[in-house]
Short mmCIF file of C-alpha atoms in Angstrom, two decimals:
data_model
loop_
_atom_site.label_atom_id
_atom_site.label_comp_id
_atom_site.label_asym_id
_atom_site.label_seq_id
_atom_site.Cartn_x
_atom_site.Cartn_y
_atom_site.Cartn_z
CA MET A 1 -6.31 50.31 -33.95
CA LEU A 2 -5.36 47.20 -32.00
CA LYS A 3 -5.52 45.09 -35.12
CA ILE A 4 -3.15 47.48 -36.88
CA LEU A 5 -0.80 47.29 -33.93
CA SER A 6 -0.73 43.50 -34.04
CA LEU A 7 -0.10 43.46 -37.79
CA LEU A 8 2.71 45.90 -37.27
CA ALA A 9 4.21 43.76 -34.54
CA MET A 10 4.07 40.69 -36.74
CA ALA A 11 5.73 42.57 -39.56
CA VAL A 12 8.53 43.66 -37.28
CA LEU A 13 8.90 40.13 -35.92
CA SER A 14 9.00 38.41 -39.30
CA THR A 15 11.50 40.96 -40.56
CA ALA A 16 13.67 40.08 -37.58
CA ALA A 17 13.25 36.38 -38.32
CA LEU A 18 14.36 36.81 -41.89
CA ALA A 19 17.27 39.07 -41.08
CA GLN A 20 18.76 36.92 -38.35
CA GLN A 21 17.79 33.94 -36.28
CA LYS A 22 19.38 35.43 -33.16
CA SER A 23 16.20 36.38 -31.38
CA ALA A 24 12.76 37.86 -31.50
CA ALA A 25 13.95 40.22 -28.79
CA ASP A 26 15.43 42.71 -31.24
CA GLY A 27 12.21 43.03 -33.19
CA ILE A 28 10.21 43.40 -30.04
CA ALA A 29 12.63 45.96 -28.60
CA GLU A 30 12.34 47.99 -31.79
CA TYR A 31 8.59 47.76 -31.65
CA ARG A 32 8.52 48.75 -27.99
CA ALA A 33 10.59 51.81 -28.78
CA MET A 34 8.05 52.81 -31.42
CA LEU A 35 5.31 52.57 -28.82
CA ALA A 36 7.29 54.03 -25.92
CA ASP A 37 4.76 56.77 -25.30
CA GLY A 38 1.67 54.73 -25.91
CA ASN A 39 1.46 51.32 -24.30
CA PRO A 40 -2.19 50.35 -24.78
CA ALA A 41 -2.03 48.94 -21.24
CA GLU A 42 -2.73 52.54 -20.16
CA LEU A 43 -6.32 52.12 -21.30
CA PHE A 44 -6.63 49.13 -18.96
CA GLU A 45 -4.95 51.05 -16.13
CA ALA A 46 -7.49 53.86 -16.40
CA ARG A 47 -10.35 51.35 -16.35
CA GLY A 48 -8.81 49.67 -13.30
CA GLU A 49 -8.41 52.89 -11.33
CA ASP A 50 -12.05 53.74 -11.99
CA LEU A 51 -13.15 50.30 -10.89
CA TRP A 52 -11.09 50.52 -7.69
CA LYS A 53 -12.92 53.71 -6.72
CA LYS A 54 -16.37 52.71 -7.91
CA LYS A 55 -19.06 51.74 -5.39
CA ARG A 56 -20.64 48.47 -6.43
CA GLY A 57 -21.73 45.00 -5.35
CA PRO A 58 -24.45 44.09 -2.81
CA LYS A 59 -22.65 46.24 -0.22
CA ASN A 60 -22.36 49.20 -2.60
CA ALA A 61 -18.75 49.79 -1.60
CA SER A 62 -15.54 50.63 -3.43
CA LEU A 63 -12.23 48.77 -3.09
CA GLU A 64 -10.56 51.83 -1.58
CA GLN A 65 -10.31 50.15 1.83
CA CYS A 66 -8.77 46.99 0.37
CA ASP A 67 -5.56 45.95 2.15
CA LEU A 68 -3.07 44.70 -0.41
CA GLY A 69 -0.50 44.16 2.31
CA LYS A 70 0.65 47.68 3.17
CA GLY A 71 -2.52 48.69 4.99
CA PRO A 72 -6.07 49.54 3.84
CA GLY A 73 -6.06 51.61 0.67
CA VAL A 74 -2.29 51.64 0.16
CA VAL A 75 -1.65 50.71 -3.47
CA LYS A 76 1.76 52.17 -4.24
CA GLY A 77 4.48 49.60 -3.59
CA ALA A 78 2.04 46.77 -2.81
CA PHE A 79 2.51 44.93 -6.10
CA VAL A 80 6.26 44.31 -5.70
CA GLU A 81 5.67 42.64 -2.30
CA LEU A 82 3.09 40.13 -3.52
CA PRO A 83 2.39 37.26 -3.00
CA ARG A 84 2.60 37.53 0.82
CA TRP A 85 0.98 36.23 3.99
CA PHE A 86 -2.27 37.87 5.13
CA ALA A 87 -3.31 37.48 8.75
CA ASP A 88 -7.04 38.10 8.13
CA THR A 89 -7.41 35.18 5.69
CA GLY A 90 -4.61 33.07 7.19
CA LYS A 91 -3.29 32.54 3.68
CA VAL A 92 -0.48 33.45 1.35
CA GLN A 93 -2.17 35.39 -1.46
CA ASP A 94 -1.13 36.88 -4.78
CA LEU A 95 -2.61 40.08 -6.17
CA GLU A 96 -5.56 38.40 -7.81
CA SER A 97 -6.54 36.11 -4.94
CA ARG A 98 -6.25 39.12 -2.63
CA LEU A 99 -8.52 41.15 -4.90
CA LEU A 100 -11.06 38.32 -4.77
CA THR A 101 -10.95 38.54 -0.96
CA CYS A 102 -11.55 42.32 -1.04
CA MET A 103 -14.35 42.04 -3.60
CA GLU A 104 -16.06 39.50 -1.37
CA THR A 105 -15.54 41.13 2.03
CA LEU A 106 -15.89 44.81 1.05
CA GLN A 107 -18.33 44.63 -1.86
CA GLY A 108 -20.20 41.39 -1.16
CA LEU A 109 -19.37 39.90 -4.56
CA ASP A 110 -19.03 36.12 -4.91
CA ALA A 111 -15.32 35.28 -5.22
CA LYS A 112 -16.07 31.72 -6.39
CA VAL A 113 -18.18 32.97 -9.28
CA ILE A 114 -15.50 35.47 -10.33
CA ALA A 115 -12.78 32.79 -10.12
CA ALA A 116 -14.88 30.50 -12.33
CA THR A 117 -15.45 33.21 -14.96
CA PRO A 118 -13.39 32.67 -18.15
CA PHE A 119 -10.57 35.12 -18.88
CA GLY A 120 -11.70 38.15 -20.85
CA LYS A 121 -15.36 37.79 -19.79
CA GLY A 122 -17.55 39.51 -17.20
CA GLU A 123 -15.84 40.27 -13.90
CA GLN A 124 -12.52 39.02 -15.35
CA VAL A 125 -12.48 42.10 -17.60
CA GLY A 126 -12.50 44.17 -14.41
CA MET A 127 -9.64 42.08 -13.04
CA GLU A 128 -7.55 42.94 -16.12
CA GLY A 129 -7.95 46.64 -15.37
CA LEU A 130 -7.35 46.28 -11.64
CA THR A 131 -4.14 44.27 -12.09
CA ALA A 132 -2.94 46.71 -14.76
CA TRP A 133 -3.50 49.74 -12.56
CA ILE A 134 -2.24 48.24 -9.30
CA SER A 135 0.95 46.94 -10.96
CA ALA A 136 1.46 50.30 -12.70
CA GLU A 137 1.41 52.03 -9.30
CA SER A 138 4.64 50.09 -8.51
CA LYS A 139 6.26 50.53 -11.91
CA GLY A 140 10.02 50.96 -11.61
CA MET A 141 10.09 49.60 -8.05
CA ARG A 142 12.03 46.45 -7.15
CA PHE A 143 10.58 43.12 -6.05
CA ASN A 144 10.93 42.53 -2.36
CA LEU A 145 8.80 39.61 -1.19
CA SER A 146 8.72 38.68 2.46
CA GLN A 147 9.95 35.25 3.56
CA SER A 148 9.56 35.94 7.26
CA HIS A 149 6.31 34.08 7.92
CA THR A 150 6.58 30.27 8.15
CA GLN A 151 3.78 29.90 5.62
CA GLU A 152 5.70 32.11 3.17
CA LYS A 153 8.69 29.79 3.44
CA VAL A 154 6.54 26.66 3.09
CA THR A 155 4.81 28.15 0.05
CA TYR A 156 8.18 28.95 -1.56
CA GLU A 157 9.20 25.30 -1.18
CA LEU A 158 5.86 24.12 -2.57
CA GLY A 159 6.30 26.51 -5.50
CA LYS A 160 9.78 25.16 -6.17
CA ARG A 161 8.51 21.59 -6.20
CA THR A 162 5.62 22.63 -8.44
CA PHE A 163 8.09 24.29 -10.81
CA PHE A 164 9.99 21.01 -11.23
CA TYR A 165 6.88 18.77 -11.28
CA ARG A 166 7.04 16.72 -14.49
CA ALA A 167 3.88 15.05 -15.72
CA GLY A 168 1.36 14.94 -18.54
CA PRO A 169 1.66 13.38 -22.01
CA TYR A 170 4.84 15.38 -22.83
CA ASP A 171 6.53 14.91 -19.42
CA PHE A 172 6.92 18.69 -19.15
CA SER A 173 7.37 20.86 -16.07
CA CYS A 174 7.88 24.63 -15.79
CA ALA A 175 11.59 23.77 -15.64
CA SER A 176 11.44 22.18 -19.11
CA CYS A 177 11.49 25.69 -20.58
CA HIS A 178 12.55 27.99 -17.73
CA ALA A 179 15.50 26.42 -15.89
CA GLN A 180 18.32 27.45 -18.23
CA ALA A 181 19.60 30.82 -19.41
CA GLY A 182 19.55 31.92 -23.05
CA LYS A 183 17.11 29.32 -24.43
CA ARG A 184 14.27 29.80 -26.91
CA ILE A 185 11.07 28.11 -28.08
CA ARG A 186 11.13 28.85 -31.81
CA LEU A 187 12.18 32.53 -31.75
CA GLN A 188 10.66 33.29 -28.37
CA ASP A 189 13.25 33.97 -25.65
CA LEU A 190 12.60 32.10 -22.41
CA PRO A 191 13.35 33.68 -19.03
CA GLU A 192 15.30 31.57 -16.55
CA LEU A 193 13.02 31.57 -13.53
CA THR A 194 15.06 29.56 -11.01
CA LYS A 195 16.90 32.79 -10.20
CA ASN A 196 16.55 36.52 -10.84
CA PRO A 197 16.33 36.73 -14.64
CA GLY A 198 16.94 40.50 -14.59
CA ASP A 199 14.98 43.75 -14.48
CA GLY A 200 11.67 43.64 -16.31
CA VAL A 201 12.05 40.00 -17.33
CA GLY A 202 9.91 37.02 -16.33
CA PHE A 203 7.97 37.64 -13.12
CA ALA A 204 8.81 41.36 -13.36
CA ALA A 205 7.10 41.68 -16.78
CA TRP A 206 3.52 40.64 -15.95
CA PRO A 207 0.74 41.80 -16.19
CA ALA A 208 1.39 42.71 -19.82
CA TYR A 209 -0.46 43.96 -22.85
CA ARG A 210 -0.20 41.35 -25.60
CA VAL A 211 -0.13 43.00 -28.98
CA SER A 212 -0.85 39.77 -30.89
CA SER A 213 -4.20 39.31 -29.16
CA GLY A 214 -4.96 42.86 -28.01
CA GLU A 215 -5.45 41.56 -24.48
CA LEU A 216 -4.14 42.48 -21.05
CA TRP A 217 -2.82 39.31 -19.42
CA SER A 218 -2.42 39.09 -15.66
CA MET A 219 0.08 36.70 -14.06
CA GLN A 220 -2.79 34.26 -13.47
CA ARG A 221 -3.58 34.24 -17.17
CA ARG A 222 0.10 33.90 -18.08
CA LEU A 223 0.43 30.85 -15.82
CA ASN A 224 -2.79 29.39 -17.16
CA ASP A 225 -1.46 29.46 -20.71
CA CYS A 226 1.89 28.03 -19.57
CA TYR A 227 0.01 25.06 -18.16
CA ARG A 228 -1.98 24.70 -21.39
CA GLN A 229 1.26 24.49 -23.35
CA GLN A 230 2.71 22.18 -20.73
CA ARG A 231 -0.21 19.85 -21.66
CA PHE A 232 -1.45 19.83 -18.08
CA PRO A 233 -5.08 19.88 -16.94
CA TYR A 234 -6.65 23.29 -16.18
CA PRO A 235 -5.32 25.22 -13.16
CA GLY A 236 -8.05 26.96 -11.17
CA TYR A 237 -7.95 30.77 -11.09
CA ALA A 238 -6.04 31.86 -7.98
CA SER A 239 -5.55 28.18 -7.05
CA ASP A 240 -2.83 27.20 -4.57
CA VAL A 241 -0.53 25.94 -7.32
CA THR A 242 -0.55 29.31 -9.09
CA ILE A 243 0.09 31.20 -5.86
CA ALA A 244 2.95 28.87 -4.87
CA LEU A 245 4.54 29.46 -8.28
CA GLY A 246 4.10 33.21 -7.77
CA VAL A 247 5.97 33.02 -4.47
CA TYR A 248 8.75 30.92 -6.01
CA MET A 249 9.22 33.24 -8.99
CA GLY A 250 8.72 36.42 -6.96
CA VAL A 251 11.24 35.50 -4.27
CA ASN A 252 13.72 34.41 -6.94
CA ALA A 253 13.22 37.78 -8.63
CA GLN A 254 14.28 39.64 -5.45
CA GLY A 255 15.64 43.05 -6.49
CA ALA A 256 14.36 42.88 -10.07
CA GLN A 257 12.73 46.05 -11.30
CA SER A 258 9.07 45.72 -12.24
CA VAL A 259 8.06 47.11 -15.65
CA ALA A 260 4.47 45.90 -15.38
CA PRO A 261 2.21 46.39 -17.13
CA ALA A 262 4.68 45.46 -19.85
CA LEU A 263 4.26 45.24 -23.61
CA LYS A 264 4.52 41.82 -25.25
CA ARG A 265 4.22 40.56 -28.76
CA MET B 1 19.23 35.25 -1.98
CA ALA B 2 15.99 34.85 -0.08
CA GLY B 3 15.35 31.55 -1.84
CA CYS B 4 18.12 30.02 0.22
CA ALA B 5 16.23 30.57 3.47
CA THR B 6 16.33 27.44 5.58
CA LEU B 7 13.14 25.42 5.62
CA PRO B 8 11.12 24.90 8.72
CA PRO B 9 11.26 21.24 9.74
CA GLY B 10 8.16 19.15 9.72
CA PRO B 11 6.02 19.49 6.61
CA ASN B 12 5.78 16.44 4.40
CA TYR B 13 6.30 18.38 1.20
CA ALA B 14 5.68 15.50 -1.17
CA GLU B 15 2.26 14.96 0.41
CA LEU B 16 1.50 18.70 0.47
CA VAL B 17 2.36 19.00 -3.22
CA LYS B 18 0.04 16.11 -4.05
CA GLN B 19 -2.84 17.67 -2.09
CA MET B 20 -2.18 21.05 -3.69
CA MET B 21 -2.13 19.59 -7.21
CA ASP B 22 -5.34 17.64 -6.62
CA ALA B 23 -7.10 20.74 -5.28
CA SER B 24 -5.78 23.13 -7.94
CA PHE B 25 -6.39 21.40 -11.27
CA ARG B 26 -9.59 20.31 -13.01
CA ASN B 27 -10.50 18.53 -16.23
CA GLU B 28 -10.75 20.64 -19.37
CA GLY B 29 -11.46 18.94 -22.70
CA ILE B 30 -8.97 16.14 -23.34
CA ALA B 31 -6.67 17.42 -20.57
CA THR B 32 -7.92 15.44 -17.59
CA THR B 33 -6.48 15.39 -14.08
CA ASP B 34 -5.11 11.85 -14.45
CA ARG B 35 -2.30 13.61 -16.33
CA LEU B 36 -0.97 14.74 -12.95
CA ILE B 37 -0.07 11.16 -11.98
CA GLN B 38 3.66 10.58 -12.28
CA ASP B 39 5.35 7.37 -13.36
CA GLN B 40 8.66 6.35 -11.77
CA ALA B 41 10.71 8.43 -14.21
CA ASN B 42 8.76 11.67 -13.82
CA ALA B 43 8.61 11.28 -10.04
CA ALA B 44 12.36 10.71 -9.73
CA CYS B 45 13.31 13.50 -12.17
CA SER B 46 10.96 15.96 -10.44
CA GLU B 47 12.41 15.09 -7.06
CA ALA B 48 15.94 15.67 -8.40
CA GLN B 49 14.97 19.26 -9.39
CA GLY B 50 17.25 19.48 -12.41
CA ALA B 51 20.06 17.31 -11.05
CA ASN B 52 20.38 13.58 -11.73
CA PRO B 53 18.56 11.02 -9.57
CA PRO B 54 20.80 8.40 -7.86
CA ASP B 55 22.69 6.13 -10.29
CA ALA B 56 20.61 3.04 -9.49
CA VAL B 57 17.39 4.98 -10.18
CA VAL B 58 18.76 6.34 -13.45
CA GLU B 59 19.70 2.81 -14.50
CA ALA B 60 16.24 1.46 -13.62
CA ILE B 61 14.47 4.26 -15.53
CA GLN B 62 16.61 3.72 -18.62
CA GLN B 63 16.18 -0.06 -18.55
CA ALA B 64 12.41 0.25 -18.23
CA ALA B 65 12.35 2.81 -21.06
CA LEU B 66 14.46 0.64 -23.35
CA LYS B 67 12.11 -2.29 -22.72
CA SER B 68 9.10 -0.19 -23.75
CA VAL B 69 10.43 0.43 -27.26
CA ARG B 70 8.79 -1.46 -30.11
CA MET B 71 10.72 -1.54 -33.37
CA PRO B 72 8.71 -1.00 -36.61
CA SER B 73 6.42 -3.95 -37.30
CA ASP B 74 7.63 -4.38 -40.92
CA GLY B 75 11.33 -3.91 -40.14
CA LYS B 76 11.49 -0.72 -42.23
CA PHE B 77 12.60 2.38 -40.30
CA THR B 78 12.17 5.30 -42.69
CA GLY B 79 9.20 6.86 -44.48
CA ASP B 80 8.78 10.14 -46.36
CA TRP B 81 11.01 13.03 -45.25
CA ARG B 82 8.56 15.54 -46.78
CA GLU B 83 5.87 14.38 -44.38
CA GLY B 84 8.47 14.37 -41.62
CA ALA B 85 9.29 18.01 -42.37
CA LYS B 86 5.63 18.96 -41.95
CA LEU B 87 5.45 17.08 -38.66
CA ALA B 88 8.63 18.76 -37.42
CA GLN B 89 7.04 22.17 -38.08
CA ASN B 90 3.77 21.25 -36.41
CA GLY B 91 3.78 22.23 -32.73
CA ARG B 92 0.18 21.26 -32.03
CA GLY B 93 -1.32 18.56 -29.91
CA MET B 94 -2.52 17.34 -26.50
CA THR B 95 -3.56 20.70 -25.02
CA TRP B 96 -7.01 21.31 -23.55
CA THR B 97 -7.90 23.27 -26.70
CA ASP B 98 -7.11 20.31 -28.99
CA LYS B 99 -10.06 18.18 -30.08
CA THR B 100 -8.57 14.71 -29.71
CA ALA B 101 -5.46 13.04 -28.30
CA LEU B 102 -5.07 10.91 -31.44
CA PRO B 103 -1.69 10.84 -33.23
CA LYS B 104 -3.31 12.25 -36.39
CA ASP B 105 -3.99 15.49 -34.49
CA ASN B 106 -0.49 15.74 -33.00
CA GLY B 107 2.58 17.41 -34.41
CA GLY B 108 6.18 16.41 -33.79
CA ASN B 109 6.96 19.74 -32.11
CA CYS B 110 10.61 19.36 -33.25
CA LEU B 111 11.21 22.99 -34.27
CA ASN B 112 10.06 24.19 -30.85
CA CYS B 113 13.33 22.93 -29.40
CA HIS B 114 15.71 21.91 -32.23
CA GLN B 115 17.30 23.40 -35.29
CA VAL B 116 16.35 21.02 -38.10
CA THR B 117 17.37 22.59 -41.41
CA LYS B 118 19.58 25.45 -42.48
CA GLU B 119 16.70 27.30 -44.14
CA GLU B 120 14.25 27.39 -41.24
CA LEU B 121 15.44 30.12 -38.89
CA SER B 122 12.53 29.96 -36.46
CA TYR B 123 13.76 27.15 -34.25
CA GLY B 124 14.17 26.62 -30.53
CA THR B 125 17.40 25.93 -28.69
CA ILE B 126 16.37 23.75 -25.73
CA GLY B 127 17.53 20.62 -27.57
CA PRO B 128 20.68 20.17 -29.70
CA SER B 129 20.75 21.10 -33.39
CA LEU B 130 19.69 18.24 -35.66
CA TYR B 131 21.02 19.87 -38.82
CA HIS B 132 23.21 17.31 -40.68
CA TYR B 133 22.05 14.62 -38.21
CA GLY B 134 22.41 11.72 -40.67
CA LYS B 135 25.28 13.22 -42.66
CA ASP B 136 27.46 13.76 -39.58
CA ARG B 137 26.90 10.13 -38.64
CA GLY B 138 27.86 8.85 -42.07
CA VAL B 139 24.43 7.52 -43.01
CA LEU B 140 24.32 6.94 -46.79
CA ASP B 141 21.41 4.49 -46.87
CA PRO B 142 19.28 4.33 -43.72
CA GLU B 143 17.92 0.88 -44.66
CA SER B 144 21.41 -0.63 -45.09
CA PRO B 145 22.99 -3.00 -42.51
CA GLU B 146 25.85 -0.54 -41.93
CA ALA B 147 23.43 2.15 -40.82
CA ARG B 148 21.44 -0.18 -38.55
CA PRO B 149 23.04 0.80 -35.18
CA ILE B 150 22.48 4.54 -35.63
CA VAL B 151 19.03 3.93 -37.13
CA GLU B 152 17.94 1.81 -34.16
CA TYR B 153 19.42 4.33 -31.76
CA THR B 154 17.46 7.15 -33.44
CA TRP B 155 14.20 5.17 -33.46
CA THR B 156 14.65 4.39 -29.78
CA LYS B 157 15.37 8.04 -28.98
CA ILE B 158 12.15 9.18 -30.69
CA TYR B 159 10.09 6.31 -29.26
CA ASN B 160 11.27 6.75 -25.67
CA ALA B 161 13.97 9.36 -25.08
CA LYS B 162 14.44 8.14 -21.51
CA SER B 163 16.13 4.98 -22.84
CA TYR B 164 19.47 6.77 -23.00
CA ASN B 165 18.89 9.74 -20.68
CA ALA B 166 16.63 9.12 -17.70
CA CYS B 167 15.59 12.75 -17.30
CA SER B 168 15.66 13.75 -20.97
CA GLY B 169 13.52 16.81 -21.67
CA MET B 170 12.05 15.25 -24.81
CA PRO B 171 8.53 13.77 -24.94
CA ARG B 172 8.29 9.98 -25.36
CA PHE B 173 6.60 10.06 -28.75
CA GLY B 174 6.08 6.31 -29.19
CA HIS B 175 5.74 5.25 -25.58
CA ALA B 176 3.20 7.98 -24.77
CA GLY B 177 1.22 7.30 -27.95
CA LEU B 178 1.80 10.82 -29.25
CA LEU B 179 2.81 9.73 -32.76
CA ASP B 180 2.03 6.52 -34.64
CA GLU B 181 4.53 4.28 -36.37
CA LYS B 182 4.14 5.94 -39.77
CA GLN B 183 4.65 9.43 -38.33
CA MET B 184 7.81 8.30 -36.51
CA LYS B 185 9.12 6.74 -39.73
CA ASP B 186 8.56 10.05 -41.51
CA LEU B 187 10.58 11.83 -38.82
CA MET B 188 13.27 9.16 -39.15
CA ALA B 189 13.45 9.90 -42.89
CA LEU B 190 13.73 13.60 -42.18
CA LEU B 191 16.74 12.96 -39.94
CA LEU B 192 18.46 10.15 -41.86
CA ASP B 193 17.57 10.29 -45.56
CA PRO B 194 20.52 11.80 -47.49
CA LYS B 195 17.99 13.66 -49.67
CA SER B 196 16.28 15.30 -46.69
CA PRO B 197 16.99 19.04 -46.16
CA VAL B 198 18.44 18.03 -42.79
CA ASN B 199 21.38 16.42 -44.58
CA ARG B 200 21.89 18.82 -47.44
#
């Protein structure tokens, strides 16, 4: 089924490419419309909700008492306020680093081991579901990250500097691709991330189900592949650099409507 | 916009960024953490955050870049545009999933950012269109004395794009050892040979 979907998507995309060079966006929009009632991300959401409620780990506990920022167990609306400062850890955390904290404190799982697990394997499969479900619970809501704590402001500035940090064999930074409006790599439209790129674009479009690979990509995985293409070394899962970028993009996206989990080619 | 919030005084952000980078990245395959080290140009252009560094810094970066450029060892600037076309299409190289960092395993990545021919519609728009590059500049024979200034300019641009634009977004294909001399000559032919699809 997923393979058929990806073939279909490619067909739509190549048709668009032949017809006009304007953008892959038209082909993707058409394809999205076809799938309006059946984003495969729903399968991941269901898995994530189950996992949230399931008792497991050495402490045989669920994640239902996890505080994502709006109090223990409150999921609705949490996603569009992350990353944010958490008093109990003394850190600014994004959704995934916060989930690691909850899995460790509530369930007794080893956060380091989970962070070191490759995407799409073991506990990371669970993370895909959890991020899909938790983001879906805020679908249609608008990003509203706090900048009231000093550490939130400092992290924004660190994220901004990270965004413009040029290095590596190609001299690329995030800004190489994402600091101007209306640009493309090949036919792929690039969101401008130095400001609010609009509802459901950029930061407001991840996690997303990727039709081409049949995978659910969280923001951590999205950033990881950006850094691969930037020709940088490997960013640690939930590392400070990734969280700082999340704060920078999330604050810039203030007021943007979240469509996560979105559907991508 | 919240992003305009005033910063608390105190933190040494440059130092904090360095610590954060060191703690966040690890080696993976050919992509090792020494890639995080910035030379003068990357440090100054990062600091400027999309604007231009001070004039004196720009001048110093461009002078240093110009000095780094080595002209072709045999004095011939153009190779085979057909090979150049393949390189322009090839967007591979230098990621942690690539086997080696050798030029033979690297593409030119041109189409990622530039229009190159009229026929290829799948091109990026971060860089300017290169369609009719040689034709628009009146190049009839790239190896002729008349064409020499534009030919040397183009070689320099490919070899080290910072020679003319300190914070150019383009990789330094010669200076960074991304492409070898033959590959760069093939790209030169693609851009300058009147028979190349770029100029037809």
